[in-house]
Coordinates of C-alpha atoms in Angstrom, one line a residue:
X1 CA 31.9 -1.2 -49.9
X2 CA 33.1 2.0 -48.5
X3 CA 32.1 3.5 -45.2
X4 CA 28.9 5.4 -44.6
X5 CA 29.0 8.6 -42.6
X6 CA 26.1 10.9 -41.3
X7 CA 26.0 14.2 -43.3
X8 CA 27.3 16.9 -41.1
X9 CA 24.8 19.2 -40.4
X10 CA 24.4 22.5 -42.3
X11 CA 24.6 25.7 -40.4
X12 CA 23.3 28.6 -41.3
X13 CA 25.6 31.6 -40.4
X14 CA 22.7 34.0 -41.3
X15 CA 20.3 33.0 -39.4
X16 CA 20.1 33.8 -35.8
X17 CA 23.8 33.0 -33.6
X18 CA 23.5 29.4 -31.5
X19 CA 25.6 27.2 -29.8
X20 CA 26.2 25.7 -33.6
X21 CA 27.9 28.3 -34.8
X22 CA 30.9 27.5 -32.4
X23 CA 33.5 24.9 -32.0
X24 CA 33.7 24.0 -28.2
X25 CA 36.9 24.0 -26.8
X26 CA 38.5 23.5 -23.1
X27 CA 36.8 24.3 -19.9
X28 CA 38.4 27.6 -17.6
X29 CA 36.8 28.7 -15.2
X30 CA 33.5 28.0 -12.7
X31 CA 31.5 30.4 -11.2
X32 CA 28.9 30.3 -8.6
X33 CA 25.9 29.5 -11.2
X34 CA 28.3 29.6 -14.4
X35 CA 30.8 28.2 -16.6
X36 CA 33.5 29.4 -19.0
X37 CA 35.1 27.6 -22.0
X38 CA 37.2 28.8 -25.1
X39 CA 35.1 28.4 -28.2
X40 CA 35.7 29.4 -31.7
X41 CA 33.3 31.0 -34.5
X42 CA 33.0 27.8 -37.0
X43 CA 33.1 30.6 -40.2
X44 CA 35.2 33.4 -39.1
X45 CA 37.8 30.6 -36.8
X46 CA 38.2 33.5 -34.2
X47 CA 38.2 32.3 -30.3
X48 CA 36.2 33.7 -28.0
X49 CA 35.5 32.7 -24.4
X50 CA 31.8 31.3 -23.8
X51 CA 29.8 32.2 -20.5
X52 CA 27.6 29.8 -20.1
X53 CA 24.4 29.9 -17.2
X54 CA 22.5 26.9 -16.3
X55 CA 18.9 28.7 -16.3
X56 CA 17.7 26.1 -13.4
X57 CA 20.4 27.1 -11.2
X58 CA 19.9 30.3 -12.1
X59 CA 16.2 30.8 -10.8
X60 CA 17.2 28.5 -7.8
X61 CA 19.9 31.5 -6.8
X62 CA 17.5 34.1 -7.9
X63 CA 19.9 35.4 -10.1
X64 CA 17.8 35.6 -12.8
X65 CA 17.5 40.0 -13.1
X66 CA 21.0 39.8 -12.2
X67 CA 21.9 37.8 -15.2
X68 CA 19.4 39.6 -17.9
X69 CA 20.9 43.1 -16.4
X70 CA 24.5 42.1 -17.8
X71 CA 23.6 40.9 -20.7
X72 CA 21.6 44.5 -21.6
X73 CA 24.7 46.1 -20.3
X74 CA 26.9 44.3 -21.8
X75 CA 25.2 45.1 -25.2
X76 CA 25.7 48.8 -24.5
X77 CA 29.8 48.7 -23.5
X78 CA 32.8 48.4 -26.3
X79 CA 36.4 49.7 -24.8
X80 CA 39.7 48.2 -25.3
X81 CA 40.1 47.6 -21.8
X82 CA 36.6 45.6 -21.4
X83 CA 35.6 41.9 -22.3
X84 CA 33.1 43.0 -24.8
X85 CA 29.9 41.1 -25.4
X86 CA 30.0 39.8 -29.2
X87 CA 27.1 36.9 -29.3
X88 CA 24.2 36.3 -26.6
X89 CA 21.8 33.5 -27.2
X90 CA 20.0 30.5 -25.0
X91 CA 19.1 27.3 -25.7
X92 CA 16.2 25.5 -23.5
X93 CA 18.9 24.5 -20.6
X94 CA 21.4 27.8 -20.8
X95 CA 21.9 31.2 -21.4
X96 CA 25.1 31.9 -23.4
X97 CA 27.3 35.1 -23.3
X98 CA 30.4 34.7 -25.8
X99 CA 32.7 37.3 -25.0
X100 CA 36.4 38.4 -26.1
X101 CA 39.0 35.8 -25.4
X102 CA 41.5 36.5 -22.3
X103 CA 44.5 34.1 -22.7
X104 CA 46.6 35.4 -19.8
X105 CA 44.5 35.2 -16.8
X106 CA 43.0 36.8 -14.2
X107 CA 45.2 39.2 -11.8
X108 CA 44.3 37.0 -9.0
X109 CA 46.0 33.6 -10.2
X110 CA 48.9 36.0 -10.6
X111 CA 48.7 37.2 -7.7
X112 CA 48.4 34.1 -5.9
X113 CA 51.5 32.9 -8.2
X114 CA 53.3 35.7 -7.3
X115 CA 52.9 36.9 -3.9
X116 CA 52.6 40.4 -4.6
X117 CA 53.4 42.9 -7.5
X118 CA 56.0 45.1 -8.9
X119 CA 55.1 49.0 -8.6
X120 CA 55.3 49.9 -12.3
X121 CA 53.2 46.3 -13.4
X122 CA 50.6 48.1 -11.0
X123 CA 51.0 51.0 -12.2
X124 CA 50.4 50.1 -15.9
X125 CA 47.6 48.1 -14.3
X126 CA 45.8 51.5 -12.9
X127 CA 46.2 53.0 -15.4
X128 CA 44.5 51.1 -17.9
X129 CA 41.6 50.5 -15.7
X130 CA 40.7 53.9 -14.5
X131 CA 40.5 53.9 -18.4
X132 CA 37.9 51.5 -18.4
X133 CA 36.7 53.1 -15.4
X134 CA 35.9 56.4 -16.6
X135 CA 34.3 54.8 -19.5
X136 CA 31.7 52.8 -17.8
X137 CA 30.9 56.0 -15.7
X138 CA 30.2 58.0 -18.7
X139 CA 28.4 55.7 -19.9
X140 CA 26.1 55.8 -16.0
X141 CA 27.3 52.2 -15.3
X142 CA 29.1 51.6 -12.1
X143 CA 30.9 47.9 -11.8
X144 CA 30.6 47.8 -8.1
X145 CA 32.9 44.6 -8.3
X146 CA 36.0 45.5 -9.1
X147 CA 38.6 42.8 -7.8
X148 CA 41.6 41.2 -9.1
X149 CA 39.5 38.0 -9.9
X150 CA 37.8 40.2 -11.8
X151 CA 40.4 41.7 -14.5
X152 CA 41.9 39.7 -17.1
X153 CA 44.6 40.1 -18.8
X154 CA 44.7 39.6 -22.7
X155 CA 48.1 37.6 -24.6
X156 CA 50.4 40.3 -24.4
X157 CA 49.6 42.3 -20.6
X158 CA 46.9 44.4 -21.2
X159 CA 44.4 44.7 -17.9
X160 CA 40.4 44.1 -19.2
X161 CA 37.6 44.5 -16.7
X162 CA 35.0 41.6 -16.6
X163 CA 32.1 40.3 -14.5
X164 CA 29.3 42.5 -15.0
X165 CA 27.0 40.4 -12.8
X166 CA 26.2 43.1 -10.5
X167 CA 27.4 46.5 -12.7
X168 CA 24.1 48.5 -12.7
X169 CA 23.2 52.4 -14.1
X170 CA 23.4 54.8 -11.8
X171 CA 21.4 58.0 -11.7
X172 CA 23.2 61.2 -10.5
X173 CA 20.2 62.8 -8.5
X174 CA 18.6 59.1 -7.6
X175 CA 21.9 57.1 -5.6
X176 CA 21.5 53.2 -5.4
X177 CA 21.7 51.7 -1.6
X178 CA 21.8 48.2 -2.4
X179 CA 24.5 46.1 -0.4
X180 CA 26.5 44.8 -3.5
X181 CA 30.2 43.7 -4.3
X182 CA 32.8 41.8 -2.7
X183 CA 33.2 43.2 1.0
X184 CA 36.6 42.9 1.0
X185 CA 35.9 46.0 -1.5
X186 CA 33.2 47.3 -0.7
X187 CA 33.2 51.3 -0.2
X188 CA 32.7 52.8 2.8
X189 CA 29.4 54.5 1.6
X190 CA 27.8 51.0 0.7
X191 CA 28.2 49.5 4.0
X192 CA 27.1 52.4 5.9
X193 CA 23.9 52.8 3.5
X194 CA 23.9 56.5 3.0
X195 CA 24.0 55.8 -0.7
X196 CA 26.4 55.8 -3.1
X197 CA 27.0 56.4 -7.1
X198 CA 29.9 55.4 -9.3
X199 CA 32.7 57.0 -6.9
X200 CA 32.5 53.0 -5.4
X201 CA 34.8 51.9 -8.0
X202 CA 37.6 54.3 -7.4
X203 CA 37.5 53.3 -4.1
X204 CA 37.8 49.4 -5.4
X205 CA 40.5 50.2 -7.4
X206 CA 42.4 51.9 -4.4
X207 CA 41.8 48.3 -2.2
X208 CA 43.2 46.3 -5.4
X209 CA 46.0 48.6 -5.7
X210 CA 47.4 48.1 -2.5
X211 CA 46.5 44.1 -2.5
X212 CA 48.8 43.9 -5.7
X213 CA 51.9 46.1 -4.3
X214 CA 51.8 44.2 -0.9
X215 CA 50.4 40.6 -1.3
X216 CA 47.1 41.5 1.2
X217 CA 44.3 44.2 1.7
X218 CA 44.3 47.6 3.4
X219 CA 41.9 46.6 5.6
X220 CA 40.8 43.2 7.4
X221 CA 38.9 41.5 10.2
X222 CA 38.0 37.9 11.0
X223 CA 34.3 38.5 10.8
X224 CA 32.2 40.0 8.5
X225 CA 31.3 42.6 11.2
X226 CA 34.9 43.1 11.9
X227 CA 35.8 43.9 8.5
X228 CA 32.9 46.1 8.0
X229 CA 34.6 47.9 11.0
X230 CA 37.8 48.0 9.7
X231 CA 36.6 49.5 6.3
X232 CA 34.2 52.4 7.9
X233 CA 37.0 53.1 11.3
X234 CA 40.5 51.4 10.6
X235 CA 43.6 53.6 9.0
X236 CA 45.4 52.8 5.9
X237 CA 48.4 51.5 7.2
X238 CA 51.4 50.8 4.6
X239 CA 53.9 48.2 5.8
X240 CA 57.2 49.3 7.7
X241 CA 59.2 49.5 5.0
X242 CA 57.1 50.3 2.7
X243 CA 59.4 53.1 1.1
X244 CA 61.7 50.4 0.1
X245 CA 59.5 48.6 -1.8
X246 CA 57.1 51.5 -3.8
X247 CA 57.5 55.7 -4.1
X248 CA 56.0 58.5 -2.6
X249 CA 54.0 59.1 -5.4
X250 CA 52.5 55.6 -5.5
X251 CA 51.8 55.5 -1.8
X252 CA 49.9 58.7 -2.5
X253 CA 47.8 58.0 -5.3
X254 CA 46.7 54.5 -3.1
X255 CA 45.5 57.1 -0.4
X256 CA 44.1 59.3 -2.5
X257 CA 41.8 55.8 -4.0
X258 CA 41.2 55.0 -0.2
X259 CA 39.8 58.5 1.1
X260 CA 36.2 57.6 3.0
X261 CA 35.6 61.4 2.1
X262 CA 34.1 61.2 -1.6
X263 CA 34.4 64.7 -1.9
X264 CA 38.0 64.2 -1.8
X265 CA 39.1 60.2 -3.3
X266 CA 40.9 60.4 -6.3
X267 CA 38.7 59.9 -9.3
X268 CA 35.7 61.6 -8.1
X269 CA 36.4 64.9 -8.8
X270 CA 37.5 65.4 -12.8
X271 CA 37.4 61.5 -12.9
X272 CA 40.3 60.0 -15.1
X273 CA 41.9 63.8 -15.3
X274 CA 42.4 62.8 -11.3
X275 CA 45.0 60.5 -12.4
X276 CA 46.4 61.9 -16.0
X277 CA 47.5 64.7 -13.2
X278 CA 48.6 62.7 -10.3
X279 CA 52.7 62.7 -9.5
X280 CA 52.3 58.3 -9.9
X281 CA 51.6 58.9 -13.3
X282 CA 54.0 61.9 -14.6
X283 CA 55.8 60.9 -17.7
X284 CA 53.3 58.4 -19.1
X285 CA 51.6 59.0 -22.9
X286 CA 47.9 58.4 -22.0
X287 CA 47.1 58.2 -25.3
X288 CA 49.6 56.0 -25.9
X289 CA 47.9 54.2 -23.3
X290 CA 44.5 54.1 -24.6
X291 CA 45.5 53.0 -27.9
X292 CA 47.5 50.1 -26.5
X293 CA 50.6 51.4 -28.2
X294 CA 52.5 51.0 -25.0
X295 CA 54.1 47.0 -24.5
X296 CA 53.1 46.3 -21.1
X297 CA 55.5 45.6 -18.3
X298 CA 54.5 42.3 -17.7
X299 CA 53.6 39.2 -20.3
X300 CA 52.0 36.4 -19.3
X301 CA 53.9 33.0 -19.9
X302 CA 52.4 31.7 -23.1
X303 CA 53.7 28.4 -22.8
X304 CA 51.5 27.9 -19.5
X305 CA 48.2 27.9 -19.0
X306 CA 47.2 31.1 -17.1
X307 CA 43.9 29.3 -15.3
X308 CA 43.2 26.2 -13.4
X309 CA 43.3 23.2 -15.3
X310 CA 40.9 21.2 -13.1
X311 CA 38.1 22.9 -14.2
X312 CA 38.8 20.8 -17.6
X313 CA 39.0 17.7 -15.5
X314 CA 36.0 18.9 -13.8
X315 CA 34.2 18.8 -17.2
X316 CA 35.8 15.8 -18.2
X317 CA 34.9 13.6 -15.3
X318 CA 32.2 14.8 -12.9
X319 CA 29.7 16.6 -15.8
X320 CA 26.7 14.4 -15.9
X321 CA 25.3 16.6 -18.8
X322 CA 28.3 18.0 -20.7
X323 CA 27.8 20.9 -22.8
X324 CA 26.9 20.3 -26.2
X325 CA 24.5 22.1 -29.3
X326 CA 20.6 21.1 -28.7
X327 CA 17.8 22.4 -31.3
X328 CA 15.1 24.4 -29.2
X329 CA 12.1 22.7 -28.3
X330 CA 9.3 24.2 -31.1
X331 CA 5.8 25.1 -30.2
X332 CA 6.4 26.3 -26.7
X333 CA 4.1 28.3 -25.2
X334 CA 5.9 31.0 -23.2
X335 CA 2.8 31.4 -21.2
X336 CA 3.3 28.2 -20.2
X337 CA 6.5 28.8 -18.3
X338 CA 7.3 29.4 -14.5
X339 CA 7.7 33.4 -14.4
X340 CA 11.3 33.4 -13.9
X341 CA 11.9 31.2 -17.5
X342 CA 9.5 33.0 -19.4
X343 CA 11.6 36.1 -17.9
X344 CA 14.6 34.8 -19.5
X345 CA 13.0 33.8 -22.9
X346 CA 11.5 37.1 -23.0
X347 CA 14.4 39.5 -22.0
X348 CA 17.4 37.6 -22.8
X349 CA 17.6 38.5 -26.2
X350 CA 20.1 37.3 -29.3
X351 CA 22.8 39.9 -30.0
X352 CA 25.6 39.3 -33.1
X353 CA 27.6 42.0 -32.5
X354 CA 28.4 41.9 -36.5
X355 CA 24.5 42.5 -37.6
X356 CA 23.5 44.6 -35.0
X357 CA 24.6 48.3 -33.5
X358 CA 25.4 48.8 -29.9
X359 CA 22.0 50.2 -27.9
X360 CA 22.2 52.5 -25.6
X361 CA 20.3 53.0 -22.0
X362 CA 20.0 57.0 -21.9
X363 CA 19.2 59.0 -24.7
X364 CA 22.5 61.0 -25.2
X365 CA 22.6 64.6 -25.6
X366 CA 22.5 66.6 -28.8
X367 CA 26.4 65.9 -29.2
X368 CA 26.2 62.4 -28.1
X369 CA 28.2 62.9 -25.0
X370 CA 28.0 63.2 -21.3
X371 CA 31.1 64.7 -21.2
X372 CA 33.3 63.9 -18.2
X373 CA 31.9 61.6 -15.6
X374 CA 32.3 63.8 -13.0
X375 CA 29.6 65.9 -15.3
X376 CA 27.6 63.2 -15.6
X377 CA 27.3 62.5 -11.8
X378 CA 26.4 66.3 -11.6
X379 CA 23.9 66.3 -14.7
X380 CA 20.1 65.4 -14.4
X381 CA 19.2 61.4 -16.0
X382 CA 19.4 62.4 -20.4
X383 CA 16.8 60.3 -20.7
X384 CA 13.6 58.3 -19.2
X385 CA 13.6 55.4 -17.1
X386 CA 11.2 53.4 -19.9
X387 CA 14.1 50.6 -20.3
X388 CA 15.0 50.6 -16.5
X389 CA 17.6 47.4 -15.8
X390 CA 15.3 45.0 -13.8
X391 CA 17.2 44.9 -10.7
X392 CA 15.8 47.8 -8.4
X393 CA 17.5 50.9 -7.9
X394 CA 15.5 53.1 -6.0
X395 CA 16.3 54.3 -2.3
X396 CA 13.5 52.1 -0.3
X397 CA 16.4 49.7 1.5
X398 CA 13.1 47.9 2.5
X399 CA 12.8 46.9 -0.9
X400 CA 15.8 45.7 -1.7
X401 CA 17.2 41.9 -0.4
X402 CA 20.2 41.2 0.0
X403 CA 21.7 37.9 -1.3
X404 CA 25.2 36.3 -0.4
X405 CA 26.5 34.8 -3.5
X406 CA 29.9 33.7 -2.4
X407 CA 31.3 33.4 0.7
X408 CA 35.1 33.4 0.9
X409 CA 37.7 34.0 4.0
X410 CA 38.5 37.7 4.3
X411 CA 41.7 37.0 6.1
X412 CA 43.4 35.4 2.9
X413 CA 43.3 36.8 -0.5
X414 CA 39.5 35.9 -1.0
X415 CA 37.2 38.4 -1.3
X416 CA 35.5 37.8 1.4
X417 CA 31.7 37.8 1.0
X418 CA 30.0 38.9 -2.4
X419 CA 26.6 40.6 -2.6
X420 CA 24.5 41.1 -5.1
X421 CA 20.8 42.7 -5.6
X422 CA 18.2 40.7 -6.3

């Protein structure tokens, strides 16, 4: 008699994405409310890497706008030097985000693996992500957490900006004063409250920068109060022999990032033109660049995996409720739910980024542009505020509260505390 088997279960690849569409793979990373495994499309076989949110852990950290503002974000965004949203969906535990695939790591195990960076790996690094920059910032979206945890580098080098937790549209006549980012990189203008738009990033990307060429920040202090001081008071000092290690030109294009006067930080004037015309860069094909045609000056090690493997063992051997496909509860009553999960039900919708067109938050104008960002910062809103992201942006500070989401030691390479808007 042979052996009986259950009958696989029959998916059906038209119907609306779930987690049954997808073959789960290893575990790696953790986030504060959030986990992260390779997964691959069960029809089309291509791996992506899966977000996934535990929803109670979610309303306990009052994340919950936080979490539904990236996901409508994330819908809006494709650039080559983004991890671009393909699927979103939830089941009755967790939200899902399944997002392009990053095989080679973020810059900060490198960076911890390395010590510190050579000038033209940073370089190409810059780049690429004033790139993605300038994109996001046409688009009114400022990242406000810009970080080397928080760029990932695809199989072959290329530098992709993720974490969207906190990004938020900005409105050029309306600026946000919310305390939000990483301290260690925060701008000036956000810890002194006098309100701030997109030029924040440039300034992020000046603090990264500098990490990568020397192995620590610009900028530093044993308390939180302390850094803040050192951030709105303390000079940019390079090391002593710092001409033996970078160029003029490089050391100049880091100042230029770290200038406290916005009026004058590279990027906020003609945004990426700032940098296409900056000495650091003389010589390099930007369109080259863009189009990725350019073999970057570092590949990560193929061979190794560029993450921490105890987040596998994590989910091997301390998950008491291991990820797996569940059918939704039918029948429920959405009214029935505490506010924050009928929130999630409500605003966290499905996305197949194969059946359905990227939405955007403004209307655009007649030729579907904003034109350069630093236009866009000078421009009124294109649009109405109808479909306004849930987490407040208007000026009343007393309205805003201010959340520590992860606390880390601002004397190492940690980020020192992150902030978000709630």
């Amino acid at each position: 008699m042979g052996a009986m088997c259950c009958k696989p279960e029959v998916i059906d690849f038209e119907g609306e994405v779930d987690l049954y569409h997808f073959y789960l793979l290893r575990a790696v990373g953790k986030g504060a409310f959030g986990k992260v495994r390779v997964v691959q499309h069960k029809q089309t076989k291509n791996l992506y890497a899966l977000k996934y949110i535990n929803k109670a852990k979610c309303c306990k950290m009052r994340a919950v706008s936080n979490i539904i503002q990236e996901r409508r974000l994330l819908e809006e965004i494709e650039s080559p030097f983004i991890c671009n949203l393909r699927y979103a969906f939830q089941d009755d535990e967790n939200l899902f985000m399944v997002l392009d695939l990053m095989l080679g790591g973020d810059l900060r195990f490198h960076l911890d693996r390395s010590g510190n960076m050579k000038e033209e790996v940073v370089r190409f690094y810059v780049a690429e992500l004033a790139i993605g920059l300038d994109y996001l910032h046409r688009l009114q979206i400022v990242h406000r957490d810009l970080k080397p945890d928080n760029v990932l580098l695809d199989e072959k080098g290329h530098a992709h900006i993720t974490d969207f937790n906190i990004a938020v549209h900005f409105a050029p006549r309306r600026p946000l004063t919310s305390v939000a980012g990483s301290m260690a990189y925060m701008a000036p203008e956000v810890l002194a409250k006098r309100g701030y738009l997109h030029h924040v990033d440039w300034w992020s990307l000046g603090v990264m920068s500098y990490e990568l060429l020397f192995g620590r920040r610009p900028f530093r202090g044993k308390t939180n109060s302390a850094l803040t001081h050192s951030i709105l008071n303390d000079r940019c000092v390079f090391p002593e022999n710092v001409d033996s290690i970078v160029s003029p030109e490089c050391i100049d294009c880091v100042k230029g990032m770290l200038e406290r006067d916005v009026t004058k930080r590279l990027g906020c004037r003609n945004g990426l033109e700032d940098f296409k015309t900056h000495p650091w860069f003389a010589g390099l094909d930007w369109a080259a660049i863009e189009a990725k045609q350019i073999t970057p000056p570092f590949e990560p090690d193929s061979k190794r995996a560029n993450f921490d493997a105890t987040h596998e063992l994590e989910e091997l051997l301390l998950e008491d409720n291991p990820l797996k496909a569940r059918r939704r509860q039918q029948g429920r009553d959405p009214s029935t739910l505490a506010p924050d999960l009928r929130k999630m039900e409500e605003h966290f919708l499905p996305f197949d980024h194969l059946k359905q067109k990227r939405r955007s938050f403004f209307k655009r104008r007649a030729d579907g542009d904003f034109g350069t960002a630093s236009q866009a910062s000078q421009a009124s809103v294109a649009g109405t505020l109808a479909d306004q992201p849930l987490a407040d942006m208007n000026n009343n500070q007393s309205n805003q509260s201010i959340a520590m989401n992860q606390i880390g030691n601002s004397m190492t390479t940690g980020p020192g505390p992150r902030f978000r808007a709630v």
